[in-house]
Coordinates of C-alpha atoms in Angstrom, one line a residue:
Chain A
M1 CA 44.9 -80.1 -57.0
A2 CA 43.5 -77.4 -54.7
D3 CA 43.9 -73.8 -55.6
P4 CA 46.4 -71.6 -53.7
M5 CA 45.7 -69.7 -50.5
R6 CA 46.1 -65.9 -50.2
I7 CA 48.2 -65.2 -47.2
R8 CA 49.1 -61.8 -45.7
A9 CA 51.4 -61.4 -42.8
S10 CA 52.5 -58.1 -41.2
V11 CA 54.1 -56.9 -38.0
V12 CA 51.7 -55.2 -35.6
G13 CA 53.5 -54.0 -32.5
D14 CA 55.3 -56.9 -30.9
A15 CA 53.2 -59.5 -32.8
T16 CA 52.7 -60.7 -36.3
E17 CA 49.2 -60.6 -37.7
V18 CA 48.4 -63.3 -40.3
K19 CA 45.3 -63.3 -42.6
V20 CA 44.6 -66.3 -44.7
L21 CA 42.0 -67.0 -47.4
M22 CA 41.6 -70.6 -48.4
N23 CA 39.9 -72.1 -51.5
H24 CA 37.7 -74.9 -50.3
E25 CA 34.1 -76.2 -50.8
M26 CA 33.7 -77.1 -47.1
E27 CA 30.8 -79.3 -47.8
T28 CA 29.0 -80.3 -44.6
G29 CA 27.6 -83.7 -45.6
Q30 CA 24.2 -82.5 -44.6
R31 CA 23.0 -81.0 -47.9
K32 CA 21.2 -82.7 -50.7
D33 CA 21.5 -82.0 -54.4
S34 CA 18.6 -81.2 -56.7
A35 CA 18.0 -84.9 -57.2
G36 CA 17.7 -85.5 -53.4
K37 CA 21.1 -87.3 -53.1
V38 CA 23.2 -86.4 -50.1
I39 CA 26.3 -84.4 -51.1
P40 CA 29.2 -86.1 -49.4
A41 CA 31.1 -84.3 -46.6
W42 CA 34.3 -82.6 -47.8
F43 CA 36.0 -80.2 -45.4
I44 CA 39.3 -79.1 -44.0
Q45 CA 40.2 -81.0 -40.9
T46 CA 43.5 -79.6 -39.7
V47 CA 45.2 -76.3 -40.2
T48 CA 48.8 -75.7 -39.1
A49 CA 50.9 -72.5 -39.3
T50 CA 54.7 -72.2 -38.9
H51 CA 57.0 -69.3 -38.4
N52 CA 60.4 -69.9 -39.9
G53 CA 59.7 -73.6 -39.5
K54 CA 58.5 -73.5 -35.9
P55 CA 54.8 -74.2 -35.3
V56 CA 52.7 -71.3 -34.0
L57 CA 49.2 -72.5 -34.6
A58 CA 47.4 -75.9 -34.9
A59 CA 43.7 -76.1 -35.4
Q60 CA 41.1 -78.8 -35.9
W61 CA 38.3 -77.8 -38.1
G62 CA 34.9 -79.3 -38.9
P63 CA 32.0 -78.8 -41.3
A64 CA 30.7 -75.7 -39.5
I65 CA 33.4 -73.6 -41.1
S66 CA 32.2 -71.7 -44.1
K67 CA 33.1 -72.2 -47.8
N68 CA 36.3 -70.4 -48.8
P69 CA 37.3 -69.9 -45.2
F70 CA 39.0 -66.8 -43.8
L71 CA 41.4 -67.3 -40.9
S72 CA 43.1 -64.5 -39.0
F73 CA 45.5 -64.9 -36.0
K74 CA 48.4 -63.2 -34.3
F75 CA 51.5 -64.7 -32.8
K76 CA 54.2 -63.1 -30.7
G77 CA 57.5 -62.3 -32.4
G78 CA 58.2 -62.4 -36.1
A79 CA 60.1 -59.9 -38.1
K80 CA 59.9 -58.4 -41.5
G81 CA 61.3 -60.9 -44.1
D82 CA 60.5 -64.0 -42.0
K83 CA 58.5 -66.8 -43.5
V84 CA 55.0 -67.9 -42.5
Q85 CA 53.8 -71.2 -43.8
I86 CA 50.2 -72.5 -43.7
T87 CA 49.1 -76.0 -44.4
W88 CA 45.6 -77.5 -44.5
V89 CA 44.5 -81.1 -44.8
D90 CA 41.0 -82.1 -45.6
N91 CA 39.0 -85.3 -44.8
R92 CA 39.8 -86.7 -48.2
G93 CA 43.5 -86.5 -47.4
D94 CA 43.9 -83.6 -49.9
K95 CA 46.4 -81.0 -48.7
R96 CA 47.8 -77.7 -49.6
T97 CA 50.8 -75.6 -48.3
D98 CA 51.5 -72.0 -49.1
E99 CA 54.0 -69.5 -47.8
A100 CA 54.2 -65.8 -47.3
T101 CA 56.9 -63.3 -46.2
I102 CA 56.1 -61.0 -43.3
A103 CA 55.8 -57.4 -44.4
Chain B
M1 CA 0.1 -41.0 -41.2
S2 CA -3.5 -39.9 -41.0
K3 CA -4.8 -41.5 -37.9
S4 CA -7.5 -39.2 -36.6
P5 CA -7.0 -38.2 -32.9
L6 CA -10.7 -38.6 -32.4
R7 CA -10.5 -42.3 -33.2
V8 CA -7.5 -42.7 -30.9
R9 CA -9.5 -41.4 -28.0
A10 CA -12.6 -43.4 -28.8
R11 CA -10.6 -46.7 -29.0
G12 CA -8.0 -45.7 -26.5
I13 CA -7.4 -49.0 -24.8
L14 CA -7.5 -51.1 -27.9
L15 CA -5.3 -48.8 -29.9
S16 CA -2.6 -48.3 -27.3
A17 CA -2.2 -52.1 -27.2
A18 CA -2.0 -52.1 -31.0
T19 CA 0.5 -49.3 -30.9
A20 CA 2.7 -51.1 -28.4
L21 CA 2.7 -54.1 -30.7
A22 CA 3.6 -52.1 -33.7
V23 CA 6.5 -50.4 -31.9
G24 CA 7.7 -53.8 -30.8
A25 CA 7.7 -55.0 -34.4
A26 CA 9.4 -51.8 -35.6
F27 CA 12.1 -52.3 -33.0
A28 CA 12.7 -55.9 -34.0
Q29 CA 12.9 -54.9 -37.6
T30 CA 15.4 -52.0 -37.1
S31 CA 17.6 -54.2 -35.0
A32 CA 17.4 -56.9 -37.7
V33 CA 18.5 -54.3 -40.3
D34 CA 21.3 -53.2 -38.0
E35 CA 22.5 -56.7 -37.4
I36 CA 22.6 -57.3 -41.2
A37 CA 24.7 -54.1 -41.6
K38 CA 27.1 -55.4 -38.8
Y39 CA 27.3 -58.8 -40.6
R40 CA 28.2 -57.0 -43.8
S41 CA 30.9 -54.9 -42.3
A42 CA 32.4 -58.0 -40.6
L43 CA 32.6 -59.7 -44.0
Q44 CA 34.6 -56.8 -45.5
E45 CA 37.8 -58.2 -44.1
G46 CA 39.0 -61.3 -45.9
N47 CA 36.8 -61.1 -49.0
P48 CA 37.1 -64.5 -50.8
A49 CA 36.8 -62.5 -54.1
E50 CA 40.6 -62.2 -53.8
L51 CA 40.8 -66.0 -54.5
W52 CA 39.0 -65.3 -57.9
E53 CA 41.2 -62.3 -58.5
A54 CA 44.3 -64.3 -58.1
R55 CA 43.1 -67.1 -60.3
G56 CA 42.0 -64.6 -62.9
E57 CA 45.4 -62.9 -63.0
G58 CA 46.9 -66.3 -63.6
L59 CA 44.5 -66.9 -66.5
W60 CA 45.1 -63.5 -68.0
K61 CA 48.9 -64.2 -68.2
T62 CA 48.8 -67.8 -69.2
P63 CA 48.9 -68.9 -72.9
R64 CA 45.5 -70.5 -73.6
G65 CA 43.3 -72.0 -76.3
P66 CA 44.3 -73.6 -79.6
N67 CA 46.5 -70.6 -80.5
K68 CA 48.3 -70.8 -77.1
V69 CA 48.5 -67.1 -76.6
T70 CA 47.8 -64.9 -73.5
F71 CA 45.3 -62.1 -73.2
E72 CA 48.2 -59.6 -73.6
K73 CA 47.0 -58.5 -77.0
C74 CA 43.4 -58.3 -75.9
D75 CA 42.3 -54.7 -76.1
L76 CA 39.7 -53.8 -73.4
G77 CA 39.4 -50.3 -74.7
L78 CA 42.6 -48.7 -73.4
G79 CA 45.1 -50.5 -75.7
P80 CA 46.3 -54.1 -76.0
G81 CA 46.8 -55.8 -72.6
V82 CA 45.9 -52.7 -70.6
V83 CA 43.9 -53.8 -67.6
K84 CA 44.3 -50.9 -65.2
G85 CA 41.2 -48.7 -65.3
A86 CA 39.7 -50.6 -68.2
Y87 CA 36.5 -51.7 -66.5
A88 CA 35.6 -48.2 -65.5
Q89 CA 35.2 -47.2 -69.2
L90 CA 33.1 -50.2 -70.2
P91 CA 30.8 -50.9 -72.0
R92 CA 32.1 -49.1 -75.1
Y93 CA 32.1 -49.3 -78.9
F94 CA 34.9 -51.4 -80.4
A95 CA 35.6 -50.7 -84.1
D96 CA 37.2 -54.0 -84.7
A97 CA 34.0 -55.8 -83.8
D98 CA 31.7 -52.9 -84.9
R99 CA 29.7 -53.5 -81.7
V100 CA 29.2 -52.1 -78.2
M101 CA 30.6 -54.6 -75.7
D102 CA 30.7 -55.0 -72.0
L103 CA 33.7 -56.8 -70.3
E104 CA 32.4 -60.3 -70.6
T105 CA 31.5 -59.9 -74.3
R106 CA 34.9 -58.5 -75.0
L107 CA 36.6 -61.4 -73.1
V108 CA 34.7 -63.9 -75.2
W109 CA 35.7 -61.9 -78.3
C110 CA 39.4 -62.1 -77.4
M111 CA 39.1 -65.8 -76.6
V112 CA 37.7 -66.4 -80.0
K113 CA 39.8 -64.0 -82.1
L114 CA 43.1 -64.2 -80.3
Q115 CA 43.1 -67.6 -78.5
G116 CA 41.2 -69.5 -81.1
F117 CA 38.4 -70.9 -78.9
T118 CA 35.1 -71.6 -80.6
E119 CA 32.4 -69.1 -79.4
A120 CA 30.5 -72.0 -77.9
D121 CA 33.5 -73.1 -75.9
A122 CA 34.3 -69.5 -74.8
K123 CA 30.7 -69.1 -73.5
K124 CA 30.3 -72.6 -72.1
N125 CA 30.6 -71.8 -68.3
P126 CA 29.8 -68.2 -67.7
F127 CA 28.6 -68.7 -64.0
G128 CA 30.5 -71.1 -61.7
G129 CA 29.0 -73.6 -59.3
P130 CA 30.4 -76.3 -57.0
N131 CA 33.2 -78.1 -58.7
R132 CA 32.6 -76.1 -61.8
K133 CA 34.7 -73.0 -61.5
S134 CA 34.1 -70.4 -64.2
D135 CA 37.2 -68.9 -65.9
I136 CA 35.2 -65.9 -67.1
E137 CA 34.2 -65.0 -63.5
A138 CA 37.8 -65.3 -62.4
L139 CA 39.0 -63.1 -65.3
V140 CA 36.2 -60.6 -64.5
A141 CA 37.3 -60.6 -60.8
F142 CA 40.9 -59.8 -61.8
I143 CA 40.1 -57.2 -64.4
T144 CA 37.5 -55.3 -62.3
S145 CA 39.9 -55.3 -59.3
E146 CA 42.3 -53.3 -61.4
S147 CA 39.7 -50.5 -61.6
R148 CA 39.2 -50.2 -57.9
G149 CA 39.3 -46.5 -56.9
V150 CA 39.0 -45.4 -60.6
K151 CA 36.1 -43.0 -61.4
M152 CA 33.5 -44.5 -63.7
N153 CA 33.9 -42.8 -67.1
V154 CA 31.7 -44.5 -69.6
A155 CA 31.7 -42.2 -72.7
G156 CA 28.4 -43.2 -74.4
T157 CA 29.2 -40.6 -77.1
H158 CA 29.6 -42.9 -80.2
P159 CA 26.2 -43.2 -82.0
K160 CA 26.1 -46.9 -81.2
E161 CA 26.9 -46.3 -77.6
D162 CA 24.2 -43.7 -77.4
E163 CA 21.7 -46.1 -79.1
A164 CA 22.6 -48.9 -76.6
Y165 CA 22.1 -46.5 -73.7
R166 CA 18.7 -45.5 -75.0
I167 CA 17.6 -49.1 -75.7
G168 CA 18.8 -50.1 -72.3
E169 CA 16.7 -47.4 -70.7
K170 CA 13.6 -48.6 -72.6
M171 CA 14.3 -52.2 -71.5
F172 CA 14.6 -51.1 -67.9
F173 CA 10.9 -50.0 -68.1
F174 CA 9.7 -53.0 -70.2
R175 CA 6.9 -54.8 -68.4
G176 CA 6.3 -58.5 -69.2
G177 CA 5.9 -62.0 -67.9
P178 CA 3.1 -63.4 -65.7
H179 CA 3.8 -60.8 -63.0
D180 CA 4.0 -57.7 -65.3
F181 CA 7.4 -57.0 -63.8
A182 CA 10.0 -54.6 -65.2
C183 CA 13.4 -53.7 -63.7
A184 CA 11.7 -50.4 -62.7
T185 CA 9.1 -52.3 -60.5
C186 CA 11.7 -52.6 -57.8
H187 CA 14.4 -50.2 -58.8
A188 CA 12.8 -46.8 -59.6
E189 CA 12.0 -45.4 -56.2
D190 CA 14.0 -44.3 -53.2
S191 CA 14.2 -46.2 -49.9
K192 CA 12.3 -49.3 -50.8
R193 CA 12.9 -52.8 -49.6
I194 CA 12.0 -56.3 -50.8
R195 CA 11.6 -58.2 -47.6
L196 CA 14.5 -56.8 -45.6
Q197 CA 16.8 -56.2 -48.6
D198 CA 17.3 -52.5 -49.5
L199 CA 16.6 -51.8 -53.2
P200 CA 18.8 -49.2 -55.0
N201 CA 16.9 -46.6 -57.1
L202 CA 18.8 -47.2 -60.4
V203 CA 17.2 -44.3 -62.3
K204 CA 18.9 -41.8 -60.0
Q205 CA 22.6 -41.2 -60.2
A206 CA 23.3 -41.8 -56.5
G207 CA 21.5 -45.2 -56.6
A208 CA 23.1 -46.3 -59.8
Q209 CA 26.5 -45.3 -58.6
K210 CA 26.2 -47.2 -55.3
A211 CA 24.9 -50.3 -57.0
Y212 CA 27.0 -50.5 -60.1
T213 CA 30.3 -49.8 -58.4
T214 CA 29.8 -52.7 -56.0
W215 CA 29.5 -55.4 -58.7
P216 CA 31.0 -57.9 -59.2
A217 CA 30.7 -59.3 -55.7
Y218 CA 31.3 -62.4 -53.7
R219 CA 28.0 -63.8 -52.6
V220 CA 28.4 -65.4 -49.2
S221 CA 25.1 -67.2 -49.6
Q222 CA 26.3 -68.9 -52.8
G223 CA 30.0 -69.1 -52.1
E224 CA 30.6 -67.7 -55.5
L225 CA 31.9 -64.5 -57.1
R226 CA 29.2 -63.1 -59.3
S227 CA 29.7 -60.8 -62.4
F228 CA 27.4 -58.1 -63.6
Q229 CA 26.1 -60.4 -66.4
W230 CA 25.1 -62.8 -63.6
R231 CA 23.3 -59.9 -61.7
L232 CA 21.2 -59.2 -64.8
Y233 CA 20.6 -62.9 -65.5
D234 CA 19.3 -63.5 -62.0
C235 CA 17.2 -60.4 -61.8
F236 CA 15.3 -61.5 -64.9
R237 CA 14.9 -65.0 -63.4
Q238 CA 13.1 -63.4 -60.5
Q239 CA 11.2 -61.2 -62.8
R240 CA 9.8 -64.5 -64.2
F241 CA 11.2 -63.7 -67.6
P242 CA 12.8 -66.5 -69.8
E243 CA 16.5 -67.1 -69.5
L244 CA 18.7 -64.1 -70.4
E245 CA 21.4 -65.2 -72.8
F246 CA 25.0 -64.6 -71.8
T247 CA 26.5 -61.5 -73.5
S248 CA 23.2 -60.9 -75.4
D249 CA 22.5 -57.5 -77.0
A250 CA 19.9 -56.8 -74.3
S251 CA 22.4 -57.6 -71.5
I252 CA 24.9 -55.2 -73.0
A253 CA 22.3 -52.4 -73.6
L254 CA 21.1 -52.6 -70.0
T255 CA 24.7 -52.7 -68.7
M256 CA 25.4 -49.6 -70.8
F257 CA 22.4 -47.8 -69.3
L258 CA 23.4 -48.6 -65.7
A259 CA 27.1 -48.2 -66.1
K260 CA 26.7 -44.7 -67.6
N261 CA 24.3 -43.7 -64.9
A262 CA 27.1 -44.5 -62.4
N263 CA 29.6 -42.2 -64.1
G264 CA 31.6 -40.0 -61.7
A265 CA 31.6 -42.5 -58.8
A266 CA 34.8 -44.4 -57.8
F267 CA 34.6 -48.0 -58.7
D268 CA 34.8 -50.2 -55.6
A269 CA 34.6 -53.9 -56.4
P270 CA 34.8 -56.9 -56.3
A271 CA 32.7 -56.4 -53.2
I272 CA 31.2 -58.8 -50.7
K273 CA 27.4 -59.2 -50.3
R274 CA 25.3 -61.5 -48.3
Chain C
M1 CA 1.4 -34.5 -80.6
N2 CA 3.6 -37.4 -81.6
M3 CA 3.2 -36.4 -85.2
R4 CA 4.4 -32.9 -84.5
I5 CA 7.6 -34.1 -82.9
I6 CA 8.3 -36.5 -85.8
G7 CA 7.6 -33.7 -88.3
W8 CA 9.9 -31.3 -86.4
T9 CA 12.8 -33.9 -86.4
V10 CA 12.5 -34.5 -90.1
A11 CA 12.5 -30.7 -90.8
A12 CA 15.6 -30.2 -88.7
C13 CA 17.3 -33.0 -90.5
A14 CA 16.5 -31.6 -93.9
A15 CA 17.8 -28.2 -92.8
V16 CA 21.1 -29.4 -91.4
A17 CA 21.5 -32.2 -93.9
V18 CA 24.7 -33.5 -92.5
V19 CA 25.8 -36.8 -91.0
G20 CA 24.4 -37.5 -87.5
C21 CA 20.8 -36.7 -88.2
A22 CA 20.0 -39.9 -89.9
T23 CA 21.7 -41.9 -87.2
K24 CA 19.7 -40.4 -84.2
P25 CA 16.7 -42.7 -83.9
T26 CA 13.4 -41.3 -82.6
D27 CA 12.0 -42.4 -79.2
A28 CA 9.5 -44.7 -80.9
E29 CA 12.2 -46.3 -83.0
V30 CA 14.3 -46.9 -79.9
S31 CA 11.3 -48.5 -78.2
A32 CA 10.6 -50.8 -81.2
K33 CA 14.3 -51.8 -81.3
A34 CA 14.3 -52.5 -77.5
T35 CA 11.3 -54.8 -77.9
Q36 CA 12.8 -56.5 -80.9
M37 CA 16.2 -56.9 -79.1
L38 CA 14.6 -58.5 -76.0
K39 CA 13.1 -61.2 -78.2
T40 CA 16.5 -62.2 -79.6
S41 CA 18.3 -62.0 -76.2
F42 CA 16.4 -64.6 -74.2
K43 CA 15.8 -68.3 -74.6
A44 CA 12.9 -70.4 -73.3
R45 CA 13.7 -72.4 -70.2
G46 CA 11.6 -74.6 -68.1
Q47 CA 8.1 -73.1 -67.7
A48 CA 9.3 -69.7 -68.9
G49 CA 8.7 -69.6 -72.7
L50 CA 9.5 -66.7 -75.0
D51 CA 5.8 -65.8 -75.2
R52 CA 6.4 -64.2 -71.8
L53 CA 8.0 -61.3 -73.7
D54 CA 4.8 -60.8 -75.7
Q55 CA 3.1 -57.9 -74.0
D56 CA -0.7 -57.7 -73.6
E57 CA -2.5 -54.4 -74.0
T58 CA -2.0 -53.4 -70.4
Q59 CA 1.7 -54.2 -70.3
K60 CA 2.2 -52.3 -73.6
L61 CA 0.4 -49.2 -72.3
C62 CA 2.1 -49.3 -68.9
T63 CA 5.5 -49.6 -70.6
E64 CA 4.7 -46.7 -72.8
Y65 CA 3.8 -44.5 -69.9
A66 CA 6.3 -45.9 -67.5
T67 CA 8.1 -42.6 -66.9
A68 CA 5.1 -40.3 -67.2
V69 CA 1.7 -40.0 -65.6
P70 CA -0.6 -41.9 -68.0
P71 CA -3.3 -39.7 -69.5
K72 CA -6.9 -40.1 -68.2
D73 CA -8.2 -42.0 -71.2
V74 CA -5.4 -44.5 -70.9
V75 CA -6.2 -45.0 -67.1
T76 CA -9.8 -45.5 -67.9
K77 CA -9.1 -47.9 -70.7
V78 CA -6.7 -50.1 -68.6
E79 CA -9.0 -50.1 -65.5
K80 CA -12.2 -50.8 -67.5
A81 CA -10.7 -53.7 -69.5
N82 CA -9.1 -55.3 -66.5
F83 CA -12.2 -54.9 -64.3
A84 CA -14.4 -56.5 -67.0
A85 CA -11.9 -59.5 -67.0
I86 CA -12.2 -60.3 -63.3
K87 CA -13.6 -63.7 -62.7
W88 CA -15.7 -63.5 -59.5
P89 CA -16.3 -66.6 -57.4
A90 CA -19.3 -68.4 -58.7
D91 CA -20.8 -68.9 -55.2
G92 CA -20.3 -65.2 -54.2
K93 CA -18.0 -66.3 -51.3
Y94 CA -14.9 -64.2 -51.0
L95 CA -13.5 -65.5 -47.7
G96 CA -11.3 -68.6 -47.4
D97 CA -9.0 -69.8 -44.7
W98 CA -6.6 -67.1 -43.3
K99 CA -4.1 -69.8 -42.1
K100 CA -3.7 -71.1 -45.6
G101 CA -3.6 -67.4 -46.8
E102 CA -0.7 -66.7 -44.5
R103 CA 1.2 -69.6 -46.2
V104 CA 0.4 -68.2 -49.7
A105 CA 1.6 -64.7 -48.5
Q106 CA 4.9 -66.2 -47.3
E107 CA 5.6 -68.4 -50.3
G108 CA 8.0 -66.8 -52.8
R109 CA 8.3 -69.6 -55.2
G110 CA 6.4 -70.0 -58.5
K111 CA 6.6 -69.2 -62.2
Q112 CA 10.4 -68.7 -62.2
F113 CA 12.3 -70.9 -64.8
S114 CA 14.1 -72.4 -61.8
D115 CA 10.9 -73.4 -60.1
D116 CA 9.2 -76.8 -60.3
P117 CA 6.2 -76.2 -62.7
K118 CA 4.2 -78.5 -60.4
G119 CA 4.4 -76.0 -57.6
P120 CA 4.3 -74.6 -55.0
V121 CA 3.2 -71.2 -56.3
G122 CA 2.8 -68.3 -53.8
G123 CA 1.8 -64.7 -53.7
N124 CA 5.0 -63.6 -52.0
C125 CA 2.9 -60.8 -50.4
Y126 CA 5.5 -60.1 -47.7
A127 CA 8.1 -59.2 -50.3
C128 CA 6.2 -55.9 -50.7
H129 CA 3.7 -55.5 -47.9
Q130 CA 3.5 -55.6 -44.1
L131 CA 0.7 -58.0 -43.1
A132 CA 0.7 -59.9 -39.8
P133 CA 2.9 -58.0 -37.3
Q134 CA 4.7 -61.2 -36.2
E135 CA 6.5 -61.2 -39.6
V136 CA 9.2 -58.5 -39.3
S137 CA 10.8 -59.4 -42.6
Y138 CA 8.5 -57.5 -44.9
G139 CA 9.1 -55.2 -47.9
T140 CA 7.9 -51.6 -48.4
I141 CA 7.2 -51.5 -52.2
G142 CA 3.5 -51.7 -51.4
P143 CA 1.6 -50.1 -48.5
S144 CA 1.2 -51.8 -45.1
L145 CA -1.9 -54.0 -45.0
Y146 CA -1.7 -54.4 -41.2
Q147 CA -5.3 -54.2 -39.8
F148 CA -6.7 -54.1 -43.3
G149 CA -10.2 -55.4 -42.4
K150 CA -10.3 -53.7 -39.0
L151 CA -9.7 -50.3 -40.5
R152 CA -12.1 -50.7 -43.4
G153 CA -14.9 -52.7 -41.8
Y154 CA -15.7 -56.4 -42.1
N155 CA -18.4 -56.2 -44.8
D156 CA -19.0 -57.7 -48.2
E157 CA -18.1 -54.6 -50.1
V158 CA -14.6 -54.5 -48.7
R159 CA -14.3 -58.3 -49.1
K160 CA -15.3 -58.0 -52.7
Y161 CA -12.8 -55.2 -53.2
A162 CA -10.0 -57.2 -51.7
Y163 CA -10.8 -60.2 -53.9
G164 CA -10.9 -58.1 -57.1
K165 CA -7.7 -56.2 -56.2
I166 CA -5.8 -59.4 -55.6
W167 CA -7.3 -61.0 -58.7
N168 CA -6.5 -58.0 -60.9
A169 CA -5.0 -54.9 -59.4
E170 CA -4.9 -53.1 -62.7
A171 CA -8.7 -52.9 -62.5
Y172 CA -8.4 -50.4 -59.6
N173 CA -5.1 -48.6 -60.2
A174 CA -3.9 -48.5 -63.8
C175 CA -0.2 -49.3 -64.1
T176 CA 0.2 -50.3 -60.5
L177 CA 3.4 -52.3 -59.6
M178 CA 1.3 -55.1 -58.2
P179 CA 0.9 -58.3 -60.3
R180 CA -2.5 -59.5 -61.5
F181 CA -2.5 -62.7 -59.5
G182 CA -5.8 -64.3 -60.6
H183 CA -6.0 -62.8 -64.0
S184 CA -2.5 -63.9 -65.0
G185 CA -2.9 -67.4 -63.7
I186 CA -0.4 -67.1 -60.8
L187 CA -2.8 -67.9 -58.0
S188 CA -6.0 -70.1 -58.0
E189 CA -9.4 -68.8 -57.0
E190 CA -9.0 -70.8 -53.7
Q191 CA -5.6 -69.1 -53.0
V192 CA -7.1 -65.7 -53.7
R193 CA -9.9 -66.4 -51.3
D194 CA -7.5 -67.5 -48.6
L195 CA -5.6 -64.3 -49.0
V196 CA -8.8 -62.3 -48.7
A197 CA -9.4 -64.2 -45.4
L198 CA -5.9 -63.2 -44.3
L199 CA -6.9 -59.6 -44.8
M200 CA -10.5 -59.7 -43.8
D201 CA -11.1 -62.4 -41.2
P202 CA -11.4 -60.8 -37.7
D203 CA -9.4 -63.8 -36.4
S204 CA -6.5 -63.2 -38.8
P205 CA -3.3 -61.9 -37.1
V206 CA -3.5 -59.1 -39.7
N207 CA -6.5 -57.6 -37.8
K208 CA -5.1 -58.2 -34.3

């Protein structure tokens, strides 16, 4: 199973700023190993974020995103104590969901 | 620069063309260095080293090994289980082992003595790679993060600590291999570069402080968190030396030399580097 | 000089005769220990055997005087021995192909335990020197070699000097930081000639 994300969410003015670090190899499928064999593609394809259960962000990702990706975004609203939930799904169908409380 | 003005006049046309070229190159280079600096500062936010820190904290608190005990009885020099500020006073002499140890050596010692791992198992995977995460590097990330902001205070007063420092200093200047390289070849002068990479002068306090307090670091080019043991290991690889053994006496002595030279500076790692 | 220092240490120890004296090793003892400790701290891997830690006379002397200016007799000794060891090209031709030389100057691989022993092996000159102005990613450990031939003159004397310096820099500047590329078997005679061309051919970008 994939390792947990690090999520920070805090109120900035009338918006909530969310910063997420994800654990993922993000292998492009373009690289070869030392024996010359192609390393199969393995990357996060979709990322979704919800605020108290309501979607606030949906993203489609590809192999151009770096290993161990960092994602930062803002959405309107949100208050201290609310829950922000992030989910990613990769091209192998592996997924991971983590939650943070807005500070 | 000792270009004679006479020659400038004599070859005025030719030289001014050459000067224009040189200025162009200098400009391209300054801007390249600036762009690298910008890239580095953009990376500061969201350092993936935090992922290693989180995993390491979990490992520190989880019962592990044949004895199924946590690291809570592991003494990093400030008492059993004390992590806060521990890295800033390492390496140091440990009476129970009768040896000077750096962090990684002490972790291996605790894994063997407390958790019941064999030494070979404890040292099996010191540096991670794809699909091969290193527990040691995660523990190092967590423990070093607990010294962020703490001033480096390596004692070096015990006779064995003093000896390790002096041996480390000698090793720093030891020239060998097909290229005659020593650590000092690249790291004993101010304001030098290898290609475009700035080289710290590690024999001066300011240089040692800046370098030592920013390791371990997440290397973006490798997608891995790298410990100080790795830093030494890979320097020697590039020096064309044989392979430095993990937690070897030489690695500890060199760490002692560099860590003590960094005394007085606030520790500021895990950092992020290209 | 060395004898006097040792003598003085012994006398001080005898006078004080308490713990501590015996545990403070002399500089020479620390050096010997460091050399010994290095040998037990590395393992052979790939093309990098433990014999790489065995110092030759030049490495030994330059380690000994690493933090001081080496005395005149040491400088002479190092430079003489290394000059005598230079293998000059049999046909007396110092100039190769500057285009190939540029590739040798750019190539950073070779001789590391992680490198393929079958090659390639380069001089990695740009790591330390400025050469062709088109390459902006150059290091500053060594001096700029831009316009090397143009400034010194395109003659056989300078060509020979360039060849000898690349082959064995210790012959000209004792305890220099520069590797002895030919002497230590890093580069072949042909590669050294190609580098001389990069520095000395009027058509080389270095001299533009």
